[in-house]
Amino acid sequence: MKLFITGGAGFIGSNFIFYMRRTHPDDDLVCLDKLTYAGNLETLAPVMNDPKFKFVRVDIADRKAVCDLFEAEKPDVVVNFAAESHVDRSIENPAVFLETNVMGTQVLLDACRIYGIRRFHQVSTDEVYGDLPLNRPELMFTEQSLLHPSSPYSASKASADLLCLAYHRTYGMPITISRCSNNYGPYQFPEKLIPLMIANCTAGKPLPVYGQGLNVRDWLYVEDHCSAIDLILQGGKEGQVYNIGGHNEMRNIDIVKLIVHTLGRSEELITYVTDRKGHDMRYAIDPSFIHKELGWLPQTRFENGIVKTIQWYMDNRSWWENILSGEYINCYDRLYGR
Ligand code: NAD
Ligand code: DAU
């Protein structure tokens, strides 16, 4: 089996490559990645010399390059992780989110139509459902919840989902979609909440908490996301959406305090800053369908996963310290004005 894994130099894609390498050693893996600011070849160093792994630098929105690659490699399965993924950046500059997340997905779908495919799996997000109120804890997103995206990022992901479903209905393409909650774990770019707080805390820098820090996210260890996608590839039904989540809702401020205490720092580092525009209040996934259909359950409890994650960032300081320069700093300055 040959898999095209797009966005494999990013956070979840790289973890998925390592997961598949371990669990399906006979598969051929081809990573397609444009290497934007979020893609890091250093992350893929452990597999670069593996004869059953290949890296190709390509923009998924480049139709000719993508078609040439399909013709040359003839993949059986495509797993599309490639995306612009940071909500704050989408608020600053939506255009590139449409180019990659919508048009890039369409290019991949077209290539799959032309060259044939056993499965196209679209890695989507719980953010396509919009948000839930804090005072209705019984509400959760199911696969039947309406799409109601809030940010240019989530609108672009919802658009891509709709395109995938339309290609399934119109052309009978073998599509599956997963919508996962917030991931955490090794190799997450230090612009996202958990790695940003770990990095700033380590450096004794302010910890910027948006608004009052009361927003709730449903956190899942990245390897559990990978195992869910693997199960969907193996036994998922074509045309089906699968929600993935860990029943682990936490307020941002509680996550930040947990990191502060684990690293032995002072809560005085916590700095409340201007809220994100259109900030989603709460996400909560109901993962009962994927459990019932495919037997998926998360394996890592948050209290263990967060300790492992903090330890990973402590043990791999050069990975994120190398990143904390250039583009990232410019964006940080634009967002926080310092
Ligand atoms: P990331 O930003 O860490 O990585 C994205 C990768 O895609 C990078 O390697 C980047 O170079 C690559 N890329 C970007 N534009 C590209 C293009 N035009 N062509 C080829 N490659 C391109 O993102 P992530 O957090 O790993 O997210 C991966 C996927 O999972 C995304 O589709 C995201 O929407 C989805 N998702 C993320 C989370 C989360 O918590 N991080 C949760 C649910 C779903
Ligand atoms: O829910 C899945 C989504 O999770 C994915 O689709 C996105 O790709 C991924 O980036 C993530 O989106 P969020 O916006 O939830 O993640 P982020 O880490 O940016 O922020 C998490 C919460 O923390 C959110 O409520 C905003 C807040 N926050 C974030 C940052 C970066 C802060 O308070 N301060 C910060 O500095």
Tab-separated table of N, CA and C in Angstrom, residues 76-133:
chain	number	residue	atom	x	y	z
A	76	ASP	N	-2.198	4.683	-3.375
A	76	ASP	CA	-3.461	3.983	-3.106
A	76	ASP	C	-4.375	4.833	-2.231
A	77	VAL	N	-3.740	5.584	-1.325
A	77	VAL	CA	-4.499	6.332	-0.313
A	77	VAL	C	-3.880	7.724	-0.178
A	78	VAL	N	-4.739	8.733	-0.012
A	78	VAL	CA	-4.255	10.089	0.306
A	78	VAL	C	-4.847	10.494	1.651
A	79	VAL	N	-3.985	10.950	2.554
A	79	VAL	CA	-4.454	11.516	3.821
A	79	VAL	C	-4.047	12.984	3.814
A	80	ASN	N	-5.047	13.867	3.792
A	80	ASN	CA	-4.760	15.288	3.606
A	80	ASN	C	-4.720	16.055	4.932
A	81	PHE	N	-3.490	16.226	5.441
A	81	PHE	CA	-3.266	17.054	6.632
A	81	PHE	C	-2.891	18.481	6.235
A	82	ALA	N	-2.430	18.676	4.993
A	82	ALA	CA	-1.859	19.980	4.616
A	82	ALA	C	-2.893	21.082	4.774
A	83	ALA	N	-2.520	22.090	5.510
A	83	ALA	CA	-3.441	23.210	5.720
A	83	ALA	C	-2.694	24.361	6.370
A	84	GLU	N	-3.238	25.534	6.191
A	84	GLU	CA	-2.920	26.639	7.095
A	84	GLU	C	-3.803	26.374	8.304
A	85	SER	N	-3.207	26.311	9.501
A	85	SER	CA	-3.951	25.762	10.638
A	85	SER	C	-4.157	26.721	11.811
A	86	HIS	N	-3.594	27.930	11.742
A	86	HIS	CA	-3.663	28.788	12.943
A	86	HIS	C	-4.743	29.862	12.803
A	87	VAL	N	-5.715	29.821	13.694
A	87	VAL	CA	-6.872	30.720	13.647
A	87	VAL	C	-6.437	32.189	13.633
A	88	ASP	N	-5.484	32.556	14.491
A	88	ASP	CA	-5.068	33.968	14.571
A	88	ASP	C	-4.504	34.454	13.238
A	89	ARG	N	-3.736	33.605	12.570
A	89	ARG	CA	-3.188	33.993	11.264
A	89	ARG	C	-4.312	34.143	10.239
A	90	SER	N	-5.363	33.326	10.352
A	90	SER	CA	-6.470	33.423	9.385
A	90	SER	C	-7.226	34.733	9.567
A	91	ILE	N	-7.215	35.258	10.792
A	91	ILE	CA	-7.897	36.531	11.052
A	91	ILE	C	-7.077	37.677	10.437
A	92	GLU	N	-5.748	37.509	10.458
A	92	GLU	CA	-4.850	38.511	9.858
A	92	GLU	C	-4.852	38.472	8.345
A	93	ASN	N	-4.850	37.254	7.779
A	93	ASN	CA	-4.682	37.101	6.329
A	93	ASN	C	-5.435	35.857	5.829
A	94	PRO	N	-6.727	36.030	5.551
A	94	PRO	CA	-7.535	34.858	5.177
A	94	PRO	C	-7.152	34.221	3.838
A	95	ALA	N	-6.589	35.004	2.889
A	95	ALA	CA	-6.472	34.522	1.504
A	95	ALA	C	-5.729	33.191	1.401
A	96	VAL	N	-4.597	33.081	2.082
A	96	VAL	CA	-3.785	31.866	1.934
A	96	VAL	C	-4.529	30.649	2.512
A	97	PHE	N	-5.472	30.891	3.416
A	97	PHE	CA	-6.267	29.795	3.975
A	97	PHE	C	-7.204	29.224	2.916
A	98	LEU	N	-7.740	30.127	2.064
A	98	LEU	CA	-8.605	29.641	0.988
A	98	LEU	C	-7.773	28.933	-0.071
A	99	GLU	N	-6.588	29.508	-0.367
A	99	GLU	CA	-5.743	28.897	-1.409
A	99	GLU	C	-5.358	27.475	-1.022
A	100	THR	N	-4.858	27.290	0.176
A	100	THR	CA	-4.391	25.953	0.560
A	100	THR	C	-5.545	25.050	0.979
A	101	ASN	N	-6.364	25.544	1.917
A	101	ASN	CA	-7.337	24.648	2.545
A	101	ASN	C	-8.492	24.284	1.608
A	102	VAL	N	-8.876	25.224	0.739
A	102	VAL	CA	-9.993	24.946	-0.171
A	102	VAL	C	-9.462	24.522	-1.550
A	103	MET	N	-8.694	25.416	-2.190
A	103	MET	CA	-8.239	25.111	-3.554
A	103	MET	C	-7.260	23.944	-3.557
A	104	GLY	N	-6.410	23.890	-2.545
A	104	GLY	CA	-5.462	22.769	-2.458
A	104	GLY	C	-6.197	21.438	-2.332
A	105	THR	N	-7.238	21.417	-1.517
A	105	THR	CA	-8.022	20.182	-1.356
A	105	THR	C	-8.675	19.817	-2.685
A	106	GLN	N	-9.170	20.844	-3.404
A	106	GLN	CA	-9.823	20.546	-4.682
A	106	GLN	C	-8.828	19.969	-5.695
A	107	VAL	N	-7.611	20.496	-5.709
A	107	VAL	CA	-6.586	19.957	-6.618
A	107	VAL	C	-6.331	18.481	-6.289
A	108	LEU	N	-6.210	18.174	-5.013
A	108	LEU	CA	-5.967	16.773	-4.618
A	108	LEU	C	-7.139	15.889	-5.030
A	109	LEU	N	-8.359	16.390	-4.821
A	109	LEU	CA	-9.544	15.594	-5.186
A	109	LEU	C	-9.555	15.335	-6.692
A	110	ASP	N	-9.229	16.375	-7.466
A	110	ASP	CA	-9.212	16.201	-8.926
A	110	ASP	C	-8.154	15.176	-9.335
A	111	ALA	N	-6.992	15.259	-8.718
A	111	ALA	CA	-5.925	14.302	-9.059
A	111	ALA	C	-6.394	12.878	-8.719
A	112	CYS	N	-7.080	12.741	-7.599
A	112	CYS	CA	-7.598	11.409	-7.223
A	112	CYS	C	-8.618	10.915	-8.242
A	113	ARG	N	-9.431	11.828	-8.746
A	113	ARG	CA	-10.433	11.440	-9.772
A	113	ARG	C	-9.748	10.965	-11.037
A	114	ILE	N	-8.712	11.713	-11.439
A	114	ILE	CA	-8.044	11.405	-12.713
A	114	ILE	C	-7.280	10.084	-12.610
A	115	TYR	N	-6.528	9.929	-11.524
A	115	TYR	CA	-5.603	8.789	-11.456
A	115	TYR	C	-6.164	7.605	-10.681
A	116	GLY	N	-7.313	7.810	-10.021
A	116	GLY	CA	-7.926	6.724	-9.257
A	116	GLY	C	-7.302	6.622	-7.880
A	117	ILE	N	-8.118	6.212	-6.922
A	117	ILE	CA	-7.635	6.156	-5.538
A	117	ILE	C	-8.499	5.156	-4.774
A	118	ARG	N	-7.903	4.495	-3.773
A	118	ARG	CA	-8.731	3.609	-2.932
A	118	ARG	C	-9.439	4.398	-1.841
A	119	ARG	N	-8.761	5.449	-1.351
A	119	ARG	CA	-9.387	6.270	-0.314
A	119	ARG	C	-8.746	7.655	-0.284
A	120	PHE	N	-9.583	8.676	-0.143
A	120	PHE	CA	-9.099	10.031	0.147
A	120	PHE	C	-9.627	10.382	1.528
A	121	HIS	N	-8.711	10.600	2.471
A	121	HIS	CA	-9.165	10.972	3.815
A	121	HIS	C	-8.839	12.437	4.092
A	122	GLN	N	-9.869	13.200	4.446
A	122	GLN	CA	-9.716	14.617	4.733
A	122	GLN	C	-9.648	14.818	6.248
A	123	VAL	N	-8.532	15.404	6.698
A	123	VAL	CA	-8.360	15.650	8.134
A	123	VAL	C	-8.987	17.010	8.440
A	124	SER	N	-10.141	16.981	9.084
A	124	SER	CA	-10.836	18.229	9.374
A	124	SER	C	-10.857	18.490	10.877
A	125	THR	N	-11.703	19.406	11.284
A	125	THR	CA	-11.620	19.926	12.653
A	125	THR	C	-13.002	20.127	13.257
A	126	ASP	N	-13.064	20.071	14.583
A	126	ASP	CA	-14.339	20.355	15.266
A	126	ASP	C	-14.753	21.813	15.094
A	127	GLU	N	-13.792	22.662	14.670
A	127	GLU	CA	-14.121	24.088	14.549
A	127	GLU	C	-15.147	24.355	13.453
A	128	VAL	N	-15.363	23.380	12.552
A	128	VAL	CA	-16.365	23.608	11.489
A	128	VAL	C	-17.767	23.741	12.086
A	129	TYR	N	-17.974	23.221	13.303
A	129	TYR	CA	-19.303	23.280	13.929
A	129	TYR	C	-19.556	24.608	14.644
A	130	GLY	N	-18.559	25.499	14.679
A	130	GLY	CA	-18.730	26.732	15.435
A	130	GLY	C	-18.477	26.471	16.901
A	131	ASP	N	-19.181	27.188	17.790
A	131	ASP	CA	-18.919	26.946	19.210
A	131	ASP	C	-20.196	26.662	19.987
A	132	LEU	N	-20.013	26.293	21.251
A	132	LEU	CA	-21.117	25.967	22.152
A	132	LEU	C	-21.072	26.947	23.320
A	133	PRO	N	-22.232	27.194	23.947
A	133	PRO	CA	-22.220	28.108	25.100
A	133	PRO	C	-21.646	27.431	26.338
